[in-house]
Amino acid sequence: DQVLHIVPETFQQVQHLQHLCSSLLLDLWKPLLPEDIWAGEDLHLRVPAPLVQEVKDSLDQHVISYKVLISDVQELVDQSMRRERTSHTQVPEGYVYTQYHPMEEIYQWMTQIQKSNSKLVTQHYLGKTIENRTMYYLQISQPSDKSKKIIWMDCGIHAREWISPAFCQWFVKEILQNYKSDPKISRFLKNLDLYILPVLNIDGYIYSWEKDRLWRKNRSPHMNGTCYGTDLNRNFNSSWGSIGVSYNCSSEIFCGSGPESEPETRAMAQFIERKKSDILCYLTIHSYGQYILTPYGSTTKPPSNSEELMHVAKKASAALMGKYGTRYEVGSTSLILYSNSGSSRDWAHMIGIPFSYTFELRDKGSHGFVLPPDQIQPTCEETM
Amino acid sequence: SAMELPPSHHRANRAAALAAGYVCYRRGSPGRGLRLRTVRRAGRRDIDGVGPKYHLELVLEDIVDEDSTVNCTAEVLYHLGNKNIAPDVQFTIEGELKNTDEADNIFYSQIKSLEKELVAENIPDSHGHVSPEMEPIRLLAWVASGYVMWQNSTENTKFQFAQIKHVKQVKRSDEYLEFDYMILLHEMVSQEIIPWQMTVLWHPQHGVQVTQDSRQPKHASE
């Protein structure tokens, strides 16, 4: 396979390239969709080996100039990583789950995951961030004639918690690699649909890669652009603004100008609200601390199904510990950490989703947010 | 009136974090950093005219060798009326801490023999990596930060060391090693990342000392 770099010069060239992409089902690396091809903009196209000559001939015929960016994709893949020998790889070959990935790669991963697993996985539009980036969630659903309950999991609400999106990606990979061979997973999927949002706070995540590794909030501008960011996990409509927040934009726990003031919050809340009667369990993944947190943060009064919530969480914690001996404490946020209001987990429970948990992944503070990539695998394995 | 606290209660673990930071400061070195592993028991009672006093039974672990643990009992007294007085901390360690004389002496000679003063940034880096040569520099910062945490903690704070933004060695004519650090502390309750400058002195026989420190405004580290 080769990757070609093309810069179309005219509208006719754009049209021809779009035609080529859709008729030969070519793999667009940049941009993601044929309709985003523009004259004067970079195009990166992966062409499967058997089609390379045909595509090049067609480009020559239409006087479209190209450069070979990668002359042998397979060689590059083999070079850069150790391959796992699995007979049924349904995940993008060569994607390294034990490394942290910037947002562009996570977007590509989502597209690729759906492509390689189109019977089981569909990618869906959730909304746009404040900086106008698209948020997607993945639906993992085994075709069936009965309607199924939903488990929702979101990652990356807080930008600096890189292990969180890494976990969502790992989780998807594990499910897709093992659903045929693992009886637990296959029984799971017979009865439940999984909705996974790998990164909610996309703008913040990108900012933590490019500008400030320890950024937490989103990137909404306030006070005429002199101050940025709302803490999305204080922005939900659960006792919003009442405790454990700041009304000052310069604070890391600024709750925003009102409940669901942020487009990211709104997009997620509207979707979950629509589907709430089918959602059995809401999970939100954060770091660090090694906790499984139950509602509520805004009050110490326990939720109505507190015994059941704790029972399930304790079993999860025990299973987690069974893998590598890692201790995860279980309890309500208001007891273990601090009071807070406007958290997504509290909101999910308040609108009626019975099982609602925050996972605070590794570690206990020696690396904190800056968890080294060699901890990705053990963290994800034990949490699964 | 004394009150037993569930070990996972935030009041217990804030006091425990403070105690662990203090113990680490008093017992740590570039070869040994200590951190809190578990709170086994916690109790709280009010001391009239002063403030809340916590009695804690802790398990501390060695950062470098996580299987090496010690039990520690500590008492933490917060001075409610006066924010300028750091909490009183008393502690006893059961058993022996790992001996780090060899590693400490190697690090000491290495730095003493440098021609140019050591300068480094971003430890760990964005991906959590610390090069082996920088590990003692990181541990020294970790240990010294215990002092800053102790001096600045209240019942409503829980500090964690986050990162060294910048470190510069300052050559001295006496036997001490001196480093000027700019570190980032993570405060859990407010979720703030706080830059803090510290001047740290160390000698294998004389332990770690923070001789000067000052909290920096938010963007001082950039």
Coordinates of C-alpha atoms in Angstrom, one line a residue:
Chain A
D1 CA 0.0 0.0 0.0
Q2 CA 1.2 3.5 -0.7
V3 CA 0.2 6.9 0.7
L4 CA 0.0 9.7 -1.8
H5 CA 0.3 13.4 -1.1
I6 CA -1.8 15.5 -3.5
V7 CA -2.6 19.2 -3.6
P8 CA -5.5 19.6 -6.1
E9 CA -5.3 22.8 -8.0
T10 CA -8.7 23.2 -9.6
F11 CA -12.2 22.4 -8.8
Q12 CA -12.2 19.8 -11.6
Q13 CA -9.3 18.1 -10.0
V14 CA -11.2 18.1 -6.7
Q15 CA -14.2 16.5 -8.4
H16 CA -12.1 13.9 -10.0
L17 CA -10.4 13.0 -6.7
Q18 CA -13.7 12.7 -5.0
H19 CA -15.0 10.4 -7.7
L20 CA -11.8 8.3 -7.5
C21 CA -12.2 8.0 -3.7
S22 CA -15.8 6.9 -3.7
S23 CA -15.6 4.7 -6.7
L24 CA -12.5 2.8 -5.6
L25 CA -13.3 3.1 -1.9
L26 CA -9.9 4.6 -1.2
D27 CA -8.7 5.3 2.3
L28 CA -8.6 9.0 2.9
W29 CA -6.2 9.9 5.7
K30 CA -6.5 13.6 5.3
P31 CA -9.1 15.0 5.2
L32 CA -11.4 12.4 6.7
L33 CA -14.3 12.7 4.2
P34 CA -14.4 13.3 0.4
E35 CA -16.6 16.3 0.8
D36 CA -13.8 18.0 2.7
I37 CA -11.4 17.9 -0.2
W38 CA -10.6 21.4 -1.3
A39 CA -8.4 23.0 -3.9
G40 CA -5.1 24.2 -2.5
E41 CA -5.4 21.9 0.6
D42 CA -3.3 18.9 1.4
L43 CA -4.7 15.5 0.5
H44 CA -3.3 12.3 1.9
L45 CA -4.6 9.2 0.3
R46 CA -3.8 5.5 1.1
V47 CA -4.1 3.3 -1.9
P48 CA -4.2 -0.5 -1.5
A49 CA -1.3 -2.2 -3.4
P50 CA -3.4 -3.7 -6.2
L51 CA -4.9 -0.3 -7.1
V52 CA -1.7 1.8 -7.0
Q53 CA -1.0 1.6 -10.7
E54 CA -4.6 2.3 -11.7
V55 CA -4.8 5.3 -9.4
K56 CA -1.5 6.7 -10.6
D57 CA -2.5 6.3 -14.2
S58 CA -5.8 8.1 -13.5
L59 CA -4.0 11.0 -11.8
D60 CA -1.6 11.2 -14.7
Q61 CA -4.4 11.3 -17.2
H62 CA -6.0 14.2 -15.4
V63 CA -2.7 16.0 -15.0
I64 CA -2.9 15.8 -11.2
S65 CA 0.5 15.8 -9.7
Y66 CA 1.3 13.7 -6.6
K67 CA 4.1 12.7 -4.4
V68 CA 4.6 9.4 -2.7
L69 CA 4.5 10.1 1.0
I70 CA 4.8 6.5 2.2
S71 CA 6.0 4.0 -0.4
D72 CA 5.3 0.9 1.7
V73 CA 2.8 1.3 4.5
Q74 CA 3.2 -2.2 5.8
E75 CA 7.0 -1.8 6.3
L76 CA 6.4 1.4 8.2
V77 CA 3.9 -0.3 10.5
D78 CA 6.2 -3.3 11.1
Q79 CA 9.1 -1.0 11.8
S80 CA 7.5 1.1 14.4
M81 CA 5.9 -1.4 16.7
R82 CA 5.8 -5.0 17.9
R83 CA 2.9 -6.9 16.2
E84 CA 0.6 -9.0 18.3
R85 CA -0.2 -12.3 16.6
T86 CA -4.0 -12.5 16.7
S87 CA -5.8 -14.5 14.1
H88 CA -8.8 -12.3 14.1
T89 CA -7.6 -8.8 14.3
Q90 CA -10.6 -6.6 14.1
V91 CA -8.8 -3.5 15.3
P92 CA -6.6 -1.2 13.3
E93 CA -3.4 -3.0 12.7
G94 CA -0.5 -1.2 14.3
Y95 CA -2.5 1.2 16.6
V96 CA -0.5 1.3 19.8
Y97 CA -2.8 1.2 22.8
T98 CA 0.1 1.5 25.2
Q99 CA 0.9 5.0 24.1
Y100 CA -0.9 8.2 24.5
H101 CA -2.3 9.6 21.2
P102 CA -3.1 13.2 20.2
M103 CA -6.6 14.0 19.1
E104 CA -6.0 13.7 15.4
E105 CA -4.9 10.1 15.8
I106 CA -7.9 9.4 18.0
Y107 CA -10.3 10.7 15.3
Q108 CA -8.5 8.5 12.8
W109 CA -8.7 5.6 15.1
M110 CA -12.5 6.0 15.5
T111 CA -13.0 6.0 11.8
Q112 CA -10.8 3.0 11.4
I113 CA -12.5 1.1 14.2
Q114 CA -15.8 1.5 12.6
K115 CA -14.5 0.5 9.2
S116 CA -12.9 -2.7 10.5
N117 CA -15.9 -3.6 12.6
S118 CA -18.9 -2.2 10.6
K119 CA -21.3 -4.9 11.8
L120 CA -20.8 -4.1 15.4
V121 CA -19.6 -0.5 15.6
T122 CA -21.1 2.7 14.4
Q123 CA -19.7 6.2 14.9
H124 CA -22.2 8.9 15.8
Y125 CA -22.2 12.6 15.9
L126 CA -22.8 14.0 19.4
G127 CA -22.2 17.7 18.9
K128 CA -19.5 20.4 18.5
T129 CA -17.1 21.8 21.0
I130 CA -16.8 25.5 21.8
E131 CA -13.9 25.7 19.3
N132 CA -16.1 23.9 16.8
R133 CA -14.6 20.5 16.8
T134 CA -16.8 17.5 16.3
M135 CA -17.5 15.1 19.2
Y136 CA -18.3 11.5 18.3
Y137 CA -19.3 8.5 20.3
L138 CA -19.0 4.9 19.3
Q139 CA -21.9 2.5 19.6
I140 CA -21.1 -1.1 20.0
S141 CA -24.2 -3.1 19.4
Q142 CA -24.8 -6.7 18.3
P143 CA -27.6 -6.8 15.8
S144 CA -30.7 -8.3 17.5
D145 CA -34.4 -8.1 17.3
K146 CA -34.9 -7.2 20.9
S147 CA -34.3 -3.8 22.3
K148 CA -31.3 -3.6 24.7
K149 CA -30.4 -1.6 27.7
I150 CA -27.4 0.8 27.4
I151 CA -24.2 1.2 29.3
W152 CA -22.7 4.7 28.7
M153 CA -19.0 5.4 29.3
D154 CA -17.3 8.8 28.7
C155 CA -13.7 9.6 29.0
G156 CA -11.7 12.8 28.8
I157 CA -13.9 15.3 30.6
H158 CA -10.8 16.7 32.1
A159 CA -8.0 17.5 29.6
R160 CA -5.0 16.5 31.7
E161 CA -6.2 13.1 32.6
W162 CA -4.7 11.4 29.6
I163 CA -5.1 7.9 31.0
S164 CA -8.8 8.3 30.7
P165 CA -9.1 8.5 26.8
A166 CA -6.4 5.8 26.7
F167 CA -8.7 3.6 28.8
C168 CA -11.7 4.2 26.5
Q169 CA -9.7 3.2 23.5
W170 CA -8.3 0.2 25.2
F171 CA -11.8 -0.8 26.3
V172 CA -13.2 -0.7 22.8
K173 CA -10.2 -2.7 21.5
E174 CA -10.7 -5.4 24.2
I175 CA -14.4 -5.8 23.5
L176 CA -13.8 -6.0 19.7
Q177 CA -10.9 -8.4 20.0
N178 CA -12.6 -10.8 22.3
Y179 CA -16.3 -10.7 21.8
K180 CA -16.3 -13.9 19.8
S181 CA -14.0 -15.8 22.1
D182 CA -14.8 -14.5 25.6
P183 CA -18.2 -15.9 26.8
K184 CA -18.6 -13.1 29.4
I185 CA -18.2 -10.4 26.7
S186 CA -20.4 -12.1 24.2
R187 CA -23.2 -12.6 26.8
F188 CA -22.8 -9.0 27.7
L189 CA -23.3 -7.8 24.2
K190 CA -26.4 -10.1 23.7
N191 CA -28.2 -8.1 26.3
L192 CA -26.5 -4.7 26.4
D193 CA -25.4 -2.0 24.0
L194 CA -22.2 0.0 24.8
Y195 CA -21.9 3.7 24.0
I196 CA -18.4 5.0 24.4
L197 CA -17.3 8.6 24.1
P198 CA -13.5 8.5 23.9
V199 CA -13.0 12.3 24.5
L200 CA -15.6 14.8 25.5
N201 CA -13.3 17.8 26.2
I202 CA -11.6 17.7 22.8
D203 CA -10.4 21.3 22.8
G204 CA -9.0 20.9 26.3
Y205 CA -7.3 17.7 25.4
I206 CA -5.6 19.3 22.4
Y207 CA -4.6 22.2 24.5
S208 CA -2.9 19.9 27.0
W209 CA -0.9 18.4 24.2
E210 CA 0.1 21.6 22.6
K211 CA 0.3 24.3 25.3
D212 CA -0.2 23.3 28.9
R213 CA 0.0 19.6 29.9
L214 CA -1.9 20.2 33.2
W215 CA -4.9 22.0 31.7
R216 CA -8.2 20.7 33.1
K217 CA -11.1 22.7 31.8
N218 CA -12.6 23.3 28.4
R219 CA -11.6 26.3 26.3
S220 CA -14.6 28.6 26.4
P221 CA -13.5 32.3 26.5
H222 CA -14.7 34.6 29.2
M223 CA -14.3 38.2 30.1
N224 CA -13.5 39.3 26.6
G225 CA -11.0 36.5 26.0
T226 CA -8.9 37.3 29.1
C227 CA -9.8 34.1 30.8
Y228 CA -10.5 30.6 29.5
G229 CA -12.3 27.5 30.5
T230 CA -15.2 26.0 32.4
D231 CA -14.8 22.8 34.5
L232 CA -17.2 20.6 32.6
N233 CA -17.6 18.4 35.6
R234 CA -19.1 21.3 37.6
N235 CA -21.3 22.4 34.7
F236 CA -24.0 19.7 34.8
N237 CA -27.5 20.5 36.2
S238 CA -27.1 18.7 39.5
S239 CA -27.3 21.2 42.3
W240 CA -25.3 23.4 39.9
G241 CA -23.3 26.1 41.5
S242 CA -24.1 25.2 45.1
I243 CA -21.0 23.9 46.6
G244 CA -17.4 23.0 45.8
V245 CA -17.2 25.3 42.8
S246 CA -15.9 28.8 42.0
Y247 CA -17.8 31.5 40.1
N248 CA -14.5 32.9 39.0
C249 CA -13.2 32.0 35.6
S250 CA -9.6 31.9 36.7
S251 CA -10.4 28.9 39.0
E252 CA -9.9 25.3 37.9
I253 CA -13.4 24.5 39.3
F254 CA -15.2 27.4 37.6
C255 CA -18.7 26.1 37.1
G256 CA -19.6 28.2 34.1
S257 CA -22.2 30.9 33.6
G258 CA -25.0 28.5 34.2
P259 CA -25.9 24.8 34.2
E260 CA -25.1 23.3 30.8
S261 CA -23.7 26.6 29.7
E262 CA -21.0 24.7 27.7
P263 CA -21.7 23.1 24.3
E264 CA -19.9 20.0 25.4
T265 CA -22.0 19.6 28.5
R266 CA -25.2 20.4 26.6
A267 CA -24.5 17.9 23.8
M268 CA -23.9 15.1 26.2
A269 CA -26.7 15.9 28.5
Q270 CA -29.3 16.2 25.7
F271 CA -28.3 12.9 24.3
I272 CA -28.4 11.1 27.7
E273 CA -31.6 12.7 28.6
R274 CA -33.2 11.4 25.4
K275 CA -32.0 7.9 26.0
K276 CA -32.2 7.8 29.8
S277 CA -35.0 5.3 30.1
D278 CA -32.8 2.8 28.4
I279 CA -29.6 3.6 30.2
L280 CA -28.8 1.1 33.0
C281 CA -25.4 2.4 33.9
Y282 CA -23.5 5.6 33.6
L283 CA -19.7 5.5 33.9
T284 CA -17.3 8.5 33.7
I285 CA -13.6 7.9 33.7
H286 CA -11.1 10.3 35.4
S287 CA -7.8 10.2 37.1
Y288 CA -6.1 10.1 39.5
G289 CA -6.6 8.7 42.9
Q290 CA -7.7 5.1 42.4
Y291 CA -11.3 5.5 43.5
I292 CA -14.7 4.2 42.5
L293 CA -16.9 7.0 43.4
T294 CA -20.7 6.9 43.9
P295 CA -23.2 9.8 44.2
Y296 CA -23.3 12.4 45.6
G297 CA -20.8 15.2 45.7
S298 CA -23.2 17.9 46.6
T299 CA -24.6 16.2 49.7
T300 CA -23.7 13.5 52.2
K301 CA -27.2 12.2 52.1
P302 CA -26.9 8.8 50.4
P303 CA -28.8 8.1 47.2
S304 CA -31.9 6.0 47.3
N305 CA -30.2 2.8 46.0
S306 CA -27.0 3.4 48.0
E307 CA -26.7 -0.2 49.2
E308 CA -26.9 -1.7 45.8
L309 CA -24.5 1.0 44.4
M310 CA -21.9 0.2 47.0
H311 CA -22.3 -3.5 46.6
V312 CA -21.6 -3.4 42.9
A313 CA -18.8 -1.0 43.4
K314 CA -17.2 -3.1 46.1
K315 CA -17.3 -6.2 43.8
A316 CA -15.6 -4.1 41.1
S317 CA -12.9 -2.9 43.4
A318 CA -12.2 -6.5 44.6
A319 CA -12.0 -7.7 41.0
L320 CA -9.7 -4.8 40.2
M321 CA -7.5 -5.7 43.1
G322 CA -7.4 -9.3 42.0
K323 CA -5.5 -8.5 38.9
Y324 CA -2.4 -6.6 40.1
G325 CA -3.1 -5.9 43.7
T326 CA -4.1 -2.3 43.1
R327 CA -6.3 -0.8 45.8
Y328 CA -9.3 1.3 44.7
E329 CA -11.3 2.9 47.4
V330 CA -15.0 2.9 47.2
G331 CA -17.4 5.5 48.5
S332 CA -19.2 8.8 47.7
T333 CA -17.3 11.8 46.5
S334 CA -18.6 13.9 49.4
L335 CA -17.1 11.5 51.9
I336 CA -13.9 10.5 50.2
L337 CA -12.8 13.6 48.3
Y338 CA -14.7 16.8 48.7
S339 CA -18.0 18.4 48.2
N340 CA -18.8 19.4 44.6
S341 CA -21.9 20.1 42.6
G342 CA -22.7 20.0 38.9
S343 CA -20.9 16.7 38.3
S344 CA -22.0 14.5 35.4
R345 CA -22.2 11.5 37.6
D346 CA -24.5 13.1 40.1
W347 CA -26.6 14.4 37.3
A348 CA -26.9 11.0 35.7
H349 CA -28.2 9.5 38.9
M350 CA -30.6 12.4 39.6
I351 CA -32.3 12.0 36.2
G352 CA -32.9 8.4 37.0
I353 CA -30.0 6.3 35.8
P354 CA -29.7 3.7 38.6
F355 CA -26.0 2.9 38.4
S356 CA -23.7 5.9 38.2
Y357 CA -20.0 5.8 38.9
T358 CA -16.9 7.9 38.6
F359 CA -13.7 5.9 38.1
E360 CA -10.6 7.7 39.2
L361 CA -7.8 5.6 37.6
R362 CA -4.1 5.2 38.6
D363 CA -2.1 6.4 40.4
K364 CA -2.2 7.6 44.0
G365 CA -0.1 10.7 43.2
S366 CA 3.5 9.8 42.5
H367 CA 2.9 10.6 38.9
G368 CA -0.6 11.9 39.2
F369 CA -1.9 13.2 35.9
V370 CA 1.4 12.5 34.1
L371 CA 1.1 8.8 34.3
P372 CA 3.9 7.1 32.2
P373 CA 2.7 5.1 29.2
D374 CA 4.0 1.8 30.6
Q375 CA 1.2 2.0 33.1
I376 CA -1.5 2.2 30.5
Q377 CA -1.6 -1.6 30.0
P378 CA -1.8 -2.6 33.7
T379 CA -4.3 0.2 34.5
C380 CA -6.6 -0.7 31.6
E381 CA -6.3 -4.5 32.2
E382 CA -7.2 -4.3 35.9
T383 CA -10.0 -1.8 35.2
M384 CA -11.5 -4.1 32.6
Chain B
S1 CA -14.5 14.4 72.4
A2 CA -12.6 11.9 70.3
M3 CA -14.1 10.5 67.1
E4 CA -13.1 7.6 65.1
L5 CA -13.1 8.3 61.3
P6 CA -13.5 5.9 58.4
P7 CA -10.0 5.6 56.9
S8 CA -11.3 6.7 53.5
H9 CA -12.9 9.9 54.9
H10 CA -11.5 13.0 53.2
R11 CA -10.6 14.5 56.6
A12 CA -8.5 11.5 57.4
N13 CA -6.8 11.4 54.1
R14 CA -6.0 15.1 54.0
A15 CA -4.4 14.9 57.4
A16 CA -2.6 11.7 56.3
A17 CA -1.2 13.4 53.2
L18 CA 0.1 16.2 55.3
A19 CA 1.7 13.8 57.8
A20 CA 3.3 11.7 55.0
G21 CA 4.7 14.8 53.4
Y22 CA 6.2 15.9 56.7
V23 CA 7.7 12.4 57.4
C24 CA 9.1 12.3 53.9
Y25 CA 10.7 15.7 54.4
R26 CA 12.3 14.6 57.6
R27 CA 13.5 11.2 56.4
G28 CA 13.9 11.5 52.7
S29 CA 16.9 11.9 50.4
P30 CA 17.7 11.8 46.7
G31 CA 17.7 8.0 47.2
R32 CA 14.6 7.7 49.3
G33 CA 11.2 9.2 48.7
L34 CA 8.3 8.1 50.9
R35 CA 4.6 8.2 50.1
L36 CA 1.4 7.4 51.7
R37 CA 0.1 3.9 50.8
T38 CA -2.8 3.4 53.2
V39 CA -4.6 4.9 56.1
R40 CA -5.3 2.1 58.6
R41 CA -6.9 4.1 61.3
A42 CA -7.9 7.6 61.9
G43 CA -9.3 9.5 64.9
R44 CA -10.1 13.2 65.5
R45 CA -10.6 15.3 68.5
D46 CA -10.7 19.0 69.2
I47 CA -8.1 20.6 71.4
D48 CA -9.6 23.6 73.1
G49 CA -8.3 26.9 72.0
V50 CA -6.2 25.4 69.3
G51 CA -8.0 23.2 66.7
P52 CA -8.6 19.7 65.5
K53 CA -6.0 17.0 66.3
Y54 CA -5.8 13.8 64.2
H55 CA -4.4 10.6 65.3
L56 CA -3.3 8.4 62.4
E57 CA -2.0 5.0 61.7
L58 CA -0.5 4.9 58.3
V59 CA 1.4 2.7 56.0
L60 CA 4.1 4.4 54.0
E61 CA 5.9 3.0 51.0
D62 CA 9.2 3.7 49.3
I63 CA 8.6 5.4 45.9
V64 CA 11.5 3.6 44.3
D65 CA 10.9 0.2 45.8
E66 CA 7.1 0.0 46.3
D67 CA 7.4 -3.3 48.2
S68 CA 9.3 -1.7 50.9
T69 CA 6.8 -0.3 53.4
V70 CA 6.8 0.8 57.0
N71 CA 4.1 1.5 59.5
C72 CA 3.9 5.0 60.9
T73 CA 1.8 6.6 63.6
A74 CA 1.4 10.3 63.4
E75 CA -0.4 13.1 65.2
V76 CA -1.4 16.2 63.3
L77 CA -2.7 19.3 65.1
Y78 CA -4.1 22.1 63.0
H79 CA -3.9 25.6 64.4
L80 CA -7.4 26.9 63.5
G81 CA -7.0 30.4 64.9
N82 CA -3.7 31.2 63.3
K83 CA -3.2 30.5 59.6
N84 CA 0.4 31.5 59.9
I85 CA 1.4 28.6 62.1
A86 CA 2.0 25.3 60.3
P87 CA 0.3 22.3 61.7
D88 CA 2.2 20.4 64.4
V89 CA 3.2 16.9 63.3
Q90 CA 4.7 14.2 65.5
F91 CA 5.4 10.8 64.2
T92 CA 7.1 7.4 64.9
I93 CA 8.1 4.9 62.4
E94 CA 8.0 1.2 63.2
G95 CA 11.0 -0.6 62.0
E96 CA 13.7 0.5 59.7
L97 CA 13.7 2.4 56.5
K98 CA 15.8 1.1 53.6
N99 CA 19.4 2.2 53.8
T100 CA 20.3 4.5 50.9
D101 CA 23.8 5.5 51.9
E102 CA 25.4 4.1 48.8
A103 CA 23.0 5.7 46.3
D104 CA 23.1 9.0 48.2
N105 CA 26.9 9.1 48.2
I106 CA 27.1 8.2 44.5
F107 CA 24.7 11.0 43.7
Y108 CA 26.6 13.4 46.0
S109 CA 29.9 12.7 44.3
Q110 CA 28.4 12.9 40.8
I111 CA 27.0 16.4 41.4
K112 CA 30.0 17.6 43.3
S113 CA 32.2 16.6 40.4
L114 CA 30.1 18.4 37.6
E115 CA 32.0 21.1 35.9
K116 CA 29.0 23.0 34.9
E117 CA 26.0 23.5 37.2
L118 CA 23.2 21.1 36.6
V119 CA 20.1 22.5 34.8
A120 CA 17.0 20.6 33.8
E121 CA 13.3 21.1 33.0
N122 CA 10.0 19.2 33.0
I123 CA 10.6 16.3 35.2
P124 CA 8.7 14.1 34.6
D125 CA 7.9 15.1 31.0
S126 CA 4.4 15.2 29.5
H127 CA 4.4 11.4 29.1
G128 CA 5.5 10.7 32.6
H129 CA 9.1 9.8 31.7
V130 CA 12.0 10.5 34.1
S131 CA 15.5 9.6 32.9
P132 CA 17.5 7.5 35.3
E133 CA 20.0 10.3 35.9
M134 CA 17.2 12.7 36.9
E135 CA 15.5 10.3 39.3
P136 CA 17.5 11.6 42.3
I137 CA 16.7 15.2 41.3
R138 CA 13.0 14.3 41.2
L139 CA 13.1 12.5 44.5
L140 CA 14.9 15.5 46.1
A141 CA 12.1 17.8 44.9
W142 CA 9.5 15.3 46.1
V143 CA 11.1 15.3 49.6
A144 CA 11.5 19.0 49.7
S145 CA 8.0 19.6 48.6
G146 CA 6.9 17.8 51.8
Y147 CA 8.1 20.8 53.7
V148 CA 6.1 23.2 51.5
M149 CA 3.0 21.1 51.9
W150 CA 3.4 20.9 55.6
Q151 CA 3.9 24.6 56.0
N152 CA 0.9 25.5 53.8
S153 CA -1.7 22.8 54.6
T154 CA -5.1 23.3 56.3
E155 CA -8.0 21.0 56.9
N156 CA -9.3 22.1 53.5
T157 CA -6.2 21.3 51.4
K158 CA -4.5 18.2 50.0
F159 CA -1.3 18.7 48.1
Q160 CA 0.5 16.4 45.7
F161 CA 3.7 16.9 44.0
A162 CA 3.1 17.2 40.2
Q163 CA 6.2 18.2 38.3
I164 CA 9.5 20.0 38.3
K165 CA 9.2 22.8 35.8
H166 CA 12.8 23.9 36.2
V167 CA 15.8 23.1 38.4
K168 CA 19.2 24.8 38.6
Q169 CA 22.1 23.8 40.7
V170 CA 23.8 26.6 42.7
K171 CA 27.5 25.9 43.3
R172 CA 28.6 26.3 46.9
S173 CA 32.0 26.5 48.5
D174 CA 30.9 24.4 51.5
E175 CA 30.0 20.7 51.5
Y176 CA 26.3 21.2 50.8
L177 CA 24.5 20.7 47.5
E178 CA 22.1 23.5 46.6
F179 CA 19.4 23.4 44.0
D180 CA 16.9 26.1 43.0
Y181 CA 13.6 24.5 42.0
M182 CA 10.5 25.7 40.4
I183 CA 7.9 23.0 41.0
L184 CA 4.2 22.5 40.4
L185 CA 2.0 21.3 43.2
H186 CA -1.5 19.9 42.6
E187 CA -4.0 20.9 45.2
M188 CA -6.8 18.4 45.2
V189 CA -9.7 20.4 46.7
S190 CA -9.4 23.4 44.4
Q191 CA -7.8 21.4 41.6
E192 CA -5.3 24.2 41.2
I193 CA -1.8 23.7 39.8
I194 CA 0.4 26.0 41.9
P195 CA 3.9 26.9 40.9
W196 CA 6.3 27.1 43.9
Q197 CA 9.9 28.1 44.0
M198 CA 12.1 26.4 46.6
T199 CA 15.8 26.6 47.5
V200 CA 16.9 23.2 48.7
L201 CA 20.0 22.2 50.5
W202 CA 21.2 18.6 50.9
H203 CA 24.1 16.7 52.3
P204 CA 24.2 12.9 52.9
Q205 CA 24.7 13.3 56.6
H206 CA 22.6 16.3 57.2
G207 CA 19.4 15.6 55.4
V208 CA 17.2 17.8 53.2
Q209 CA 16.5 21.5 54.1
V210 CA 14.3 24.0 52.4
T211 CA 15.9 27.3 53.2
Q212 CA 13.7 29.6 51.2
D213 CA 10.4 29.1 49.3
S214 CA 7.7 31.2 47.8
R215 CA 4.4 30.6 46.1
Q216 CA 4.3 31.9 42.5
P217 CA 1.5 33.4 40.5
K218 CA -0.3 31.0 38.2
H219 CA 1.6 31.7 35.0
A220 CA 5.1 32.1 36.6
S221 CA 6.2 28.7 35.3
E222 CA 5.4 29.3 31.7

